XYZ file of C-alpha atoms in Angstrom:
613
model
C -8.861 119.448 108.489
C -11.847 116.392 109.852
C -14.423 115.791 107.719
C -17.485 116.344 108.257
C -19.592 114.248 109.945
C -22.026 113.356 113.084
C -20.167 114.501 116.595
C -20.892 110.867 117.422
C -20.333 109.693 121.169
C -19.663 105.883 122.156
C -20.869 105.653 125.477
C -22.100 108.721 125.706
C -17.999 110.115 125.340
C -16.729 112.031 122.168
C -13.988 109.409 120.648
C -10.730 111.040 122.049
C -9.797 111.322 118.107
C -12.390 113.900 117.691
C -10.430 116.515 119.965
C -8.110 119.622 118.501
C -5.384 121.238 121.110
C -5.609 124.524 122.065
C -2.889 126.146 124.720
C -0.576 129.060 125.588
C 3.274 127.439 127.300
C 1.345 127.486 130.773
C -1.870 125.187 130.013
C -3.946 123.876 127.664
C -7.349 122.113 126.520
C -8.795 120.472 124.479
C -11.720 120.786 122.457
C -14.004 118.762 120.783
C -15.880 118.050 117.019
C -19.033 119.358 119.148
C -16.839 122.356 120.557
C -17.199 121.373 124.298
C -13.785 121.856 126.228
C -13.558 118.523 127.981
C -10.192 119.468 129.376
C -7.980 122.188 130.786
C -5.845 122.271 133.026
C -5.042 125.858 133.717
C -2.708 127.775 135.082
C -0.793 124.770 134.788
C -0.302 121.849 132.530
C -0.495 119.912 135.574
C -3.276 121.921 137.856
C -5.685 120.228 139.240
C -8.736 120.182 135.706
C -10.659 122.947 135.533
C -13.074 120.842 133.065
C -12.369 117.301 132.807
C -16.080 115.839 130.752
C -13.276 113.636 129.642
C -13.269 111.629 132.059
C -16.417 111.898 133.586
C -19.966 112.916 131.340
C -21.643 113.738 134.115
C -19.146 114.983 136.910
C -16.419 116.363 135.236
C -17.047 119.511 134.162
C -17.346 121.013 130.890
C -17.068 124.270 128.833
C -20.220 123.496 125.194
C -21.013 126.128 123.158
C -22.225 125.704 120.413
C -26.312 125.085 118.788
C -28.587 122.294 119.983
C -29.438 120.201 116.598
C -25.528 119.868 115.040
C -26.544 117.523 113.021
C -21.871 117.654 111.253
C -19.024 119.302 112.192
C -15.689 119.303 111.706
C -11.884 121.380 112.859
C -9.118 122.061 111.625
C -6.282 125.056 112.580
C -5.449 128.423 111.374
C -2.635 128.015 108.998
C 0.821 127.612 111.377
C -0.966 128.580 114.029
C -3.001 126.830 117.094
C -5.697 128.608 116.820
C -8.231 126.166 116.307
C -12.119 126.746 114.244
C -14.806 123.805 114.655
C -17.323 124.135 111.704
C -21.000 123.083 112.679
C -23.784 122.168 110.585
C -27.232 122.433 111.663
C -31.182 122.853 110.182
C -31.393 126.146 110.242
C -27.569 127.943 109.242
C -23.828 127.684 109.944
C -21.754 128.031 112.826
C -17.309 129.188 113.242
C -16.499 128.942 116.422
C -12.939 129.804 117.217
C -10.729 128.816 120.198
C -7.247 130.137 121.072
C -5.938 130.859 124.071
C -4.416 134.080 123.836
C -1.001 135.331 124.105
C 0.786 138.487 125.430
C 1.261 141.409 122.995
C 4.602 140.823 121.175
C 4.288 137.113 122.218
C 7.896 135.672 121.071
C 7.589 131.995 121.054
C 11.354 131.390 120.320
C 12.589 132.843 123.858
C 12.425 130.986 127.930
C 9.566 134.040 128.697
C 6.205 134.629 129.769
C 4.342 134.167 127.070
C 0.981 133.365 128.519
C -2.362 135.616 129.118
C -3.962 133.544 130.945
C -7.672 134.699 129.213
C -9.536 131.702 126.822
C -11.730 133.253 123.500
C -14.327 131.848 122.320
C -15.446 133.976 118.822
C -18.436 131.863 117.360
C -20.068 133.604 113.933
C -22.517 132.537 111.936
C -21.898 131.945 108.540
C -25.027 130.871 106.898
C -29.219 131.190 108.135
C -29.922 131.407 112.108
C -28.396 129.134 114.943
C -28.956 129.581 117.850
C -26.325 129.226 120.314
C -26.203 127.929 124.290
C -23.413 128.858 126.473
C -22.848 125.421 129.122
C -20.275 126.815 131.584
C -19.650 124.237 134.885
C -16.410 123.703 136.876
C -15.552 119.964 138.074
C -16.940 120.288 141.928
C -18.736 123.649 141.573
C -18.690 127.643 141.484
C -19.941 130.321 143.249
C -21.250 132.953 140.588
C -21.514 136.659 141.663
C -21.015 139.727 139.559
C -18.761 142.436 139.026
C -19.212 145.526 136.477
C -19.884 143.168 133.070
C -18.567 140.296 134.524
C -19.357 137.318 136.105
C -16.847 135.763 139.107
C -16.592 131.476 139.486
C -15.179 130.527 142.379
C -13.918 127.596 141.922
C -12.713 125.978 145.357
C -11.887 122.801 144.210
C -9.717 124.579 141.802
C -8.931 127.328 144.308
C -9.673 129.383 141.219
C -12.002 132.547 139.780
C -12.585 132.476 136.579
C -13.608 136.065 135.407
C -16.756 135.595 132.536
C -17.520 138.160 129.952
C -19.308 138.520 126.345
C -20.191 140.811 124.044
C -23.527 140.225 123.122
C -24.025 140.286 127.580
C -25.142 136.070 128.156
C -26.252 136.182 131.766
C -25.478 132.380 133.589
C -29.623 132.100 134.241
C -30.210 132.136 130.746
C -27.537 131.755 128.553
C -29.103 131.428 125.462
C -28.868 133.885 121.681
C -30.136 133.596 118.305
C -27.812 134.802 115.728
C -28.654 135.820 112.403
C -25.381 135.474 109.275
C -22.939 137.799 110.404
C -23.533 138.049 113.590
C -21.185 136.898 116.529
C -21.314 136.193 119.794
C -17.367 136.344 121.904
C -16.839 134.502 125.009
C -14.079 135.125 127.025
C -12.435 132.906 129.510
C -9.737 134.373 132.375
C -8.095 132.998 135.125
C -5.194 135.271 135.085
C -6.019 137.580 138.277
C -4.058 141.067 136.394
C -6.791 143.176 133.683
C -5.727 141.310 130.352
C -3.561 143.375 127.929
C -6.456 143.351 125.337
C -9.465 145.977 125.098
C -10.828 142.943 122.123
C -10.634 140.196 121.487
C -9.978 140.162 118.648
C -7.127 141.807 118.915
C -5.957 139.452 120.912
C -7.074 136.707 118.745
C -4.702 139.216 115.859
C -1.988 139.536 118.273
C -1.911 135.556 119.013
C -1.951 134.417 115.512
C 1.018 136.688 114.736
C 3.182 135.410 117.779
C 2.422 131.618 116.503
C 3.375 132.346 112.633
C 6.486 134.119 113.381
C 7.742 130.807 115.574
C 6.094 128.129 113.017
C 8.822 130.402 110.454
C 11.748 128.644 112.128
C 10.823 125.089 111.598
C 12.823 123.598 108.082
C 11.082 122.558 104.908
C 12.115 119.719 102.732
C 11.090 116.510 104.676
C 8.535 113.994 104.008
C 4.933 115.224 105.623
C 5.993 118.643 105.533
C 2.329 119.043 106.783
C 2.477 116.878 109.747
C 6.143 118.131 110.584
C 5.290 121.280 111.429
C 1.728 120.388 112.605
C 3.993 118.264 114.683
C 6.171 120.976 115.873
C 3.619 123.574 116.779
C 2.435 120.152 119.127
C 5.377 119.448 120.769
C 5.494 124.127 120.801
C 1.908 123.349 122.688
C 3.845 121.078 125.226
C 6.549 123.453 126.075
C 6.293 125.225 129.263
C 7.655 128.247 127.748
C 9.002 129.884 131.414
C 11.800 127.193 131.925
C 11.497 124.774 128.148
C 9.888 121.377 130.236
C 8.047 119.284 128.071
C 5.351 117.377 129.271
C 4.717 114.303 127.801
C 0.882 114.722 127.282
C -1.858 117.207 128.844
C -4.131 114.832 130.273
C -4.682 112.068 132.566
C -6.162 108.050 132.429
C -6.660 107.804 128.966
C -6.600 104.532 128.644
C -4.671 102.103 127.084
C -7.944 99.666 126.755
C -11.055 100.426 127.326
C -12.470 99.418 130.439
C -8.950 98.289 131.137
C -7.369 100.127 134.636
C -3.809 100.981 132.001
C -5.047 104.878 132.981
C -2.116 106.804 134.220
C -1.576 110.709 134.540
C 1.586 112.359 131.834
C 0.964 115.746 132.530
C 4.839 115.588 133.817
C 8.526 115.372 131.918
C 9.957 112.325 131.455
C 13.946 112.583 131.568
C 14.015 109.294 128.948
C 12.214 112.137 126.532
C 14.644 114.346 127.087
C 17.311 113.078 124.450
C 15.438 111.925 121.922
C 13.167 114.884 122.160
C 16.396 117.273 121.820
C 18.111 115.822 119.056
C 14.731 116.344 116.906
C 13.948 119.128 117.773
C 17.068 120.445 116.409
C 16.899 119.043 113.228
C 14.067 120.429 112.141
C 15.024 124.523 113.052
C 14.257 124.712 116.619
C 17.436 125.315 118.772
C 16.000 127.458 121.324
C 13.472 124.770 122.289
C 15.838 121.737 122.490
C 18.281 123.953 124.903
C 15.366 124.614 126.869
C 14.707 121.511 127.449
C 18.117 120.068 127.701
C 18.918 122.319 130.088
C 15.720 121.806 132.377
C 16.284 118.218 132.237
C 20.721 118.426 133.804
C 18.844 120.883 135.934
C 15.810 118.614 137.797
C 18.037 115.464 137.196
C 21.275 117.345 139.245
C 19.317 118.517 141.652
C 18.366 115.188 143.269
C 20.188 112.313 144.651
C 19.318 109.487 142.771
C 18.087 111.149 139.376
C 14.003 110.297 138.881
C 12.443 109.210 135.760
C 9.787 112.115 135.599
C 9.563 115.734 137.629
C 6.996 118.338 137.461
C 6.550 121.341 135.560
C 9.186 123.024 138.122
C 11.347 119.715 137.973
C 9.888 118.833 141.541
C 9.171 115.066 142.437
C 5.630 115.030 142.022
C 2.739 114.749 144.689
C 2.195 110.591 145.028
C -0.703 108.798 143.234
C -3.651 109.112 143.887
C -6.692 107.366 142.547
C -9.774 109.461 142.153
C -12.898 107.858 143.291
C -14.853 110.584 141.936
C -14.582 110.057 138.400
C -16.312 106.763 136.317
C -13.275 106.986 133.649
C -12.997 108.040 129.807
C -15.466 105.105 128.425
C -16.500 103.703 132.293
C -12.531 103.090 131.547
C -11.994 103.520 135.795
C -9.398 104.201 137.259
C -9.011 107.616 137.101
C -5.419 109.040 138.078
C -3.451 112.180 139.515
C 0.178 112.046 140.104
C 2.153 108.423 138.899
C 3.404 106.289 140.644
C 6.060 105.391 138.430
C 8.115 108.227 139.784
C 9.636 106.027 142.751
C 10.628 103.478 140.623
C 14.136 102.263 139.725
C 14.911 102.568 135.979
C 18.415 102.552 135.063
C 17.786 103.699 131.446
C 17.824 107.374 133.244
C 21.855 107.377 133.254
C 22.415 107.013 129.339
C 19.372 109.676 129.245
C 20.941 112.368 131.041
C 24.655 111.606 129.576
C 23.061 111.692 126.033
C 21.799 115.176 127.409
C 25.547 116.314 128.283
C 26.336 115.160 125.101
C 24.030 116.513 122.942
C 25.287 119.932 125.161
C 28.452 119.843 124.273
C 28.042 118.348 120.338
C 26.646 121.561 120.498
C 29.523 123.586 122.208
C 28.007 123.634 126.026
C 30.396 123.438 128.102
C 30.417 122.037 131.785
C 32.550 123.453 135.031
C 33.724 120.815 137.299
C 30.884 119.875 139.748
C 28.784 118.973 136.947
C 31.213 117.150 135.072
C 31.923 115.166 138.706
C 28.836 114.425 138.841
C 27.776 112.976 135.453
C 31.501 111.564 135.819
C 29.378 109.956 139.262
C 26.431 109.019 137.077
C 28.961 106.690 134.681
C 30.757 105.010 137.515
C 27.015 104.166 138.544
C 25.917 102.721 135.396
C 29.191 100.287 135.674
C 26.906 98.491 138.149
C 23.106 99.399 138.117
C 22.734 97.283 135.290
C 23.835 94.020 136.851
C 20.586 94.761 139.584
C 17.366 94.549 137.831
C 14.857 97.519 137.291
C 10.967 97.891 136.341
C 12.228 99.469 133.131
C 11.204 101.919 130.272
C 7.367 100.240 130.186
C 7.522 100.920 134.043
C 6.277 97.657 134.775
C 4.664 97.374 137.605
C 6.105 93.816 138.877
C 9.503 93.175 141.002
C 12.210 94.321 138.563
C 14.169 92.229 136.267
C 17.444 92.499 134.421
C 16.350 93.971 131.411
C 17.758 94.830 127.940
C 17.194 98.123 127.022
C 18.082 99.495 130.613
C 21.251 97.796 130.262
C 22.173 99.680 127.172
C 21.437 102.458 128.420
C 24.632 102.290 131.161
C 25.750 101.279 128.255
C 24.955 104.820 126.183
C 25.897 106.341 129.255
C 29.457 105.072 130.025
C 30.123 105.588 126.379
C 29.002 108.817 126.826
C 30.982 109.537 129.179
C 34.346 108.158 127.686
C 33.783 110.601 124.676
C 32.726 113.523 126.680
C 35.952 113.479 128.885
C 38.071 112.438 125.650
C 36.492 115.790 123.233
C 37.151 117.617 126.403
C 39.897 116.716 128.659
C 37.955 116.175 131.248
C 39.202 114.873 134.058
C 38.100 110.362 134.270
C 38.861 106.818 133.453
C 38.196 107.002 129.694
C 39.546 104.576 128.511
C 37.717 101.938 131.462
C 34.674 103.871 130.241
C 34.886 102.623 127.089
C 36.057 99.083 127.806
C 33.237 99.159 130.075
C 30.481 100.246 127.044
C 32.629 97.404 124.608
C 32.129 95.058 126.839
C 28.273 95.629 127.800
C 27.304 95.323 124.412
C 28.719 92.328 123.658
C 27.331 91.294 126.573
C 24.323 92.316 124.730
C 24.873 90.527 122.189
C 25.743 87.692 124.163
C 23.301 87.122 127.078
C 19.710 89.354 125.478
C 20.087 87.182 122.519
C 18.211 83.633 122.301
C 18.776 81.183 119.021
C 15.084 79.875 118.858
C 13.764 82.961 118.968
C 16.451 84.640 116.545
C 16.111 87.735 118.499
C 17.436 89.902 121.478
C 15.269 89.249 123.808
C 13.223 92.128 126.636
C 16.027 90.489 129.402
C 19.209 89.566 130.014
C 18.202 86.226 131.536
C 17.338 83.751 128.186
C 14.357 84.013 128.491
C 11.940 84.539 124.926
C 9.542 87.557 125.095
C 10.420 89.996 122.763
C 10.732 94.122 123.800
C 9.966 97.163 121.053
C 11.650 98.584 123.334
C 15.310 97.193 121.410
C 14.440 98.480 118.023
C 15.675 102.474 119.946
C 19.416 100.260 120.326
C 20.414 101.400 116.755
C 19.184 105.367 117.375
C 20.974 105.088 121.021
C 24.438 103.760 119.115
C 24.498 100.707 121.007
C 24.333 97.921 117.949
C 24.168 98.988 114.582
C 20.459 98.831 112.729
C 22.571 96.460 109.924
C 24.230 94.057 112.598
C 23.330 90.881 111.611
C 21.589 90.406 115.791
C 19.924 93.700 115.162
C 18.937 93.594 111.768
C 16.671 89.204 112.859
C 15.812 91.320 115.861
C 13.765 93.847 113.762
C 12.165 91.212 111.794
C 11.052 89.217 114.971
C 9.611 92.692 116.284
C 7.691 93.112 113.500
C 6.388 89.244 112.516
C 5.418 88.907 116.634
C 4.148 91.978 117.202
C 2.575 93.326 114.664
C -0.605 94.280 114.738
C -1.059 95.436 111.123
C -0.327 97.945 108.815
C 3.382 98.598 110.606
C 1.641 98.927 113.595
C 3.746 97.405 116.886
C 2.689 96.062 119.834
C 5.342 97.417 122.604
C 5.013 93.461 124.516
C 2.519 91.379 124.695
C 1.586 91.269 128.609
C 0.388 87.591 129.172
C 4.378 87.040 127.794
C 5.677 89.839 129.793
C 4.044 90.267 133.276
C 3.640 93.806 133.863
C 2.104 93.742 137.031
C -1.241 94.825 135.592
C -4.700 93.349 133.983
C -3.741 91.662 130.728
C -6.122 92.628 128.807
C -4.449 93.621 125.336
C -3.591 97.296 125.199
C -2.972 99.507 121.913
C -0.370 99.650 119.447
C 2.869 101.408 119.728
C 2.905 103.961 117.659
C 6.560 105.187 119.168
C 7.980 101.741 117.968
C 6.825 101.878 114.748
C 9.058 105.038 113.673
C 11.293 103.025 115.506
C 11.295 100.645 112.963
C 11.237 103.104 110.051
C 14.512 104.319 111.111
C 15.864 100.631 110.885
C 14.609 100.156 108.148
C 16.830 103.004 106.487
C 19.513 102.313 109.121
C 19.271 98.861 106.841
C 19.235 100.536 103.661
C 15.551 99.342 103.047
C 14.674 103.402 102.529
C 11.933 102.235 99.806
C 10.422 99.994 102.867
C 10.591 103.166 105.185
C 8.920 105.172 103.015
C 6.032 103.478 102.750
C 6.275 102.199 106.339
C 6.173 106.375 107.503
C 3.109 107.393 105.413
C 0.881 104.078 106.586
C 1.972 105.462 110.552
C 1.211 108.915 109.118
C -2.223 108.012 107.790
C -3.138 107.053 111.714
C -3.038 110.735 112.693
C -6.076 112.852 112.900
C -7.957 114.977 110.323
C -5.765 118.151 112.378
C -2.340 116.463 112.274
C -2.308 115.315 115.756
C -1.114 112.201 117.162
C -1.836 109.667 120.121
C 0.281 107.183 122.372
C -1.935 104.429 120.981
C -3.880 102.505 118.196
C -6.436 100.155 118.034
C -5.336 98.099 115.352
C -8.804 96.466 114.985
C -10.564 99.954 114.002
C -7.860 102.647 114.085
C -9.381 104.752 117.245
C -7.046 106.815 119.184
C -5.804 105.514 123.320
C -3.961 106.565 125.542
C -3.098 110.066 126.638
C -3.515 112.572 123.633
C -1.777 114.628 121.625
C 1.804 112.441 122.672
C 4.633 114.196 122.680
C 6.628 111.091 121.825
C 4.845 109.686 119.284
C 5.642 113.581 117.444
C 8.774 113.563 118.470
C 9.093 109.574 116.147
C 6.839 111.590 113.270
C 10.519 114.507 113.205
C 12.919 112.524 113.573
C 11.668 110.109 110.696
C 10.850 112.032 108.878
C 14.231 114.168 109.025
C 15.675 111.091 108.734
C 13.974 110.109 105.692
C 14.752 113.849 103.539
C 18.999 112.467 104.692
C 18.588 109.556 103.266
C 16.686 110.925 99.967
C 19.588 113.568 99.610
C 21.884 110.798 99.791
C 23.378 111.635 102.864
C 23.360 109.703 106.076
C 20.227 109.133 108.399
C 22.233 110.185 111.694
C 19.867 108.171 113.837
C 21.504 108.587 116.974
C 23.123 111.386 118.744
C 25.829 109.176 119.293
C 27.714 110.012 116.020
C 27.947 113.566 116.338
C 31.087 113.757 117.337
C 33.717 111.016 118.836
């Protein structure tokens, strides 16, 4: 639960960390501690936003239901659910606003089946005194408003969507204000699905939704450090899961800045292949094999349907529309540009070969099989990986300069070769397993030799003898490329912690002034995932106490709802980047499980490669 405090804005914007996430497995919304819905995409995660005042307070569109004179507020989730409660105090009273995207009657979130009811419920209940509530609903681009029975219809031409608005007691758009006494409530229902609501009352819908979330949360394992944050991380990942096909998006927002006033603003409402193997590994370890399997199958299918695998896809597994700049929106705290689409889809990134083969490896490790055509395609990727590492690419961090021979990309080509060899041997599949294994070993040796810099005393970002450090190399032990306790890996961990350290265990992923990325050279925030990778490396080196202490420090950066961003501003702890960020929550889950295994005296099992040989 967040603390009571005034909902304070900076340059007209509520801080990123002052928001909670609600959703239904198809779309989602951010709700601020002032009850404003400032970013909402329905009926799909990647739809044109209905509201995005988080990106432009005047022109983005908004949905507010709150008193005018709020003194302080706080937020909490109803335990083990995605139903959000915002409490507000005024001079005359107090009110509690409950927000939820409704789920269908009998929805079972553990199944790959439609669960969304296509409806948002906002219930405001006065808990003390007297409160005057005002409803303000303004879709981005405006709407044509008309009456239909007991509902108001808002035709949103920009989004090609019609919203159905009902309230009890009734409110008209021209007179959207009501004064309530303690015990009284206002219920607002906003529906975008054209079919009738499956619920006669909002309370029926809320109760069914609560039951569905609680049933699903019961599958999440216990016996891990910070079980509260692990469970909330699982729920957050589920909110980012397109339930019907298993795709998990990176974040539900676009263009929240990695530096206030900077240009590092990207659209993350897509699914990255590179996140799949790491996410699947984490989900299985906390008792969610259905979600893991769904994302695994989606990732393999999406990549297979394209001759040249892409680094990201939309939730249907298709290539997204080209990246564009929205000139109408000023950006969060005037951090322009606002972008829709992501040009990284056109980049060359060799790590995708390793990610796909590691996904296939996990499929086999849990009993999956391969038809001849699928295996032929996977074997072909391994062959391509054996050559691709020699050519420059744009790397895991998706630089917008000409390519470089990134060490991480070469390491993931090693993963592709290693996993192909293991699969062929274990499952007696056709292919030159001995050659793949030999190439994998040689590539590991090349990385240890050519990426190593004696003066820096670390493995560096590329194979060309440079001196720049890259925190992505902390993932090498997690991919079973170099053991965490290898002398050169241990030295690299030390160098990264010292030279990319932002304080308090936070890490920059790289330094733009030393590793040009084609963007402005303004500093970005500390990248949370890299710090969780550091936790895992410390465990792999047997430094258990240090790992536990760092994990606790990182957990302290979650907001009061247990949500994590992509990046943290190390100067004041504020959130940066798209939010909440799936891979940050995956990092927390993975580190928690590794710590729990270590505490039980078992191997932390940092890598998928250890599952079978």
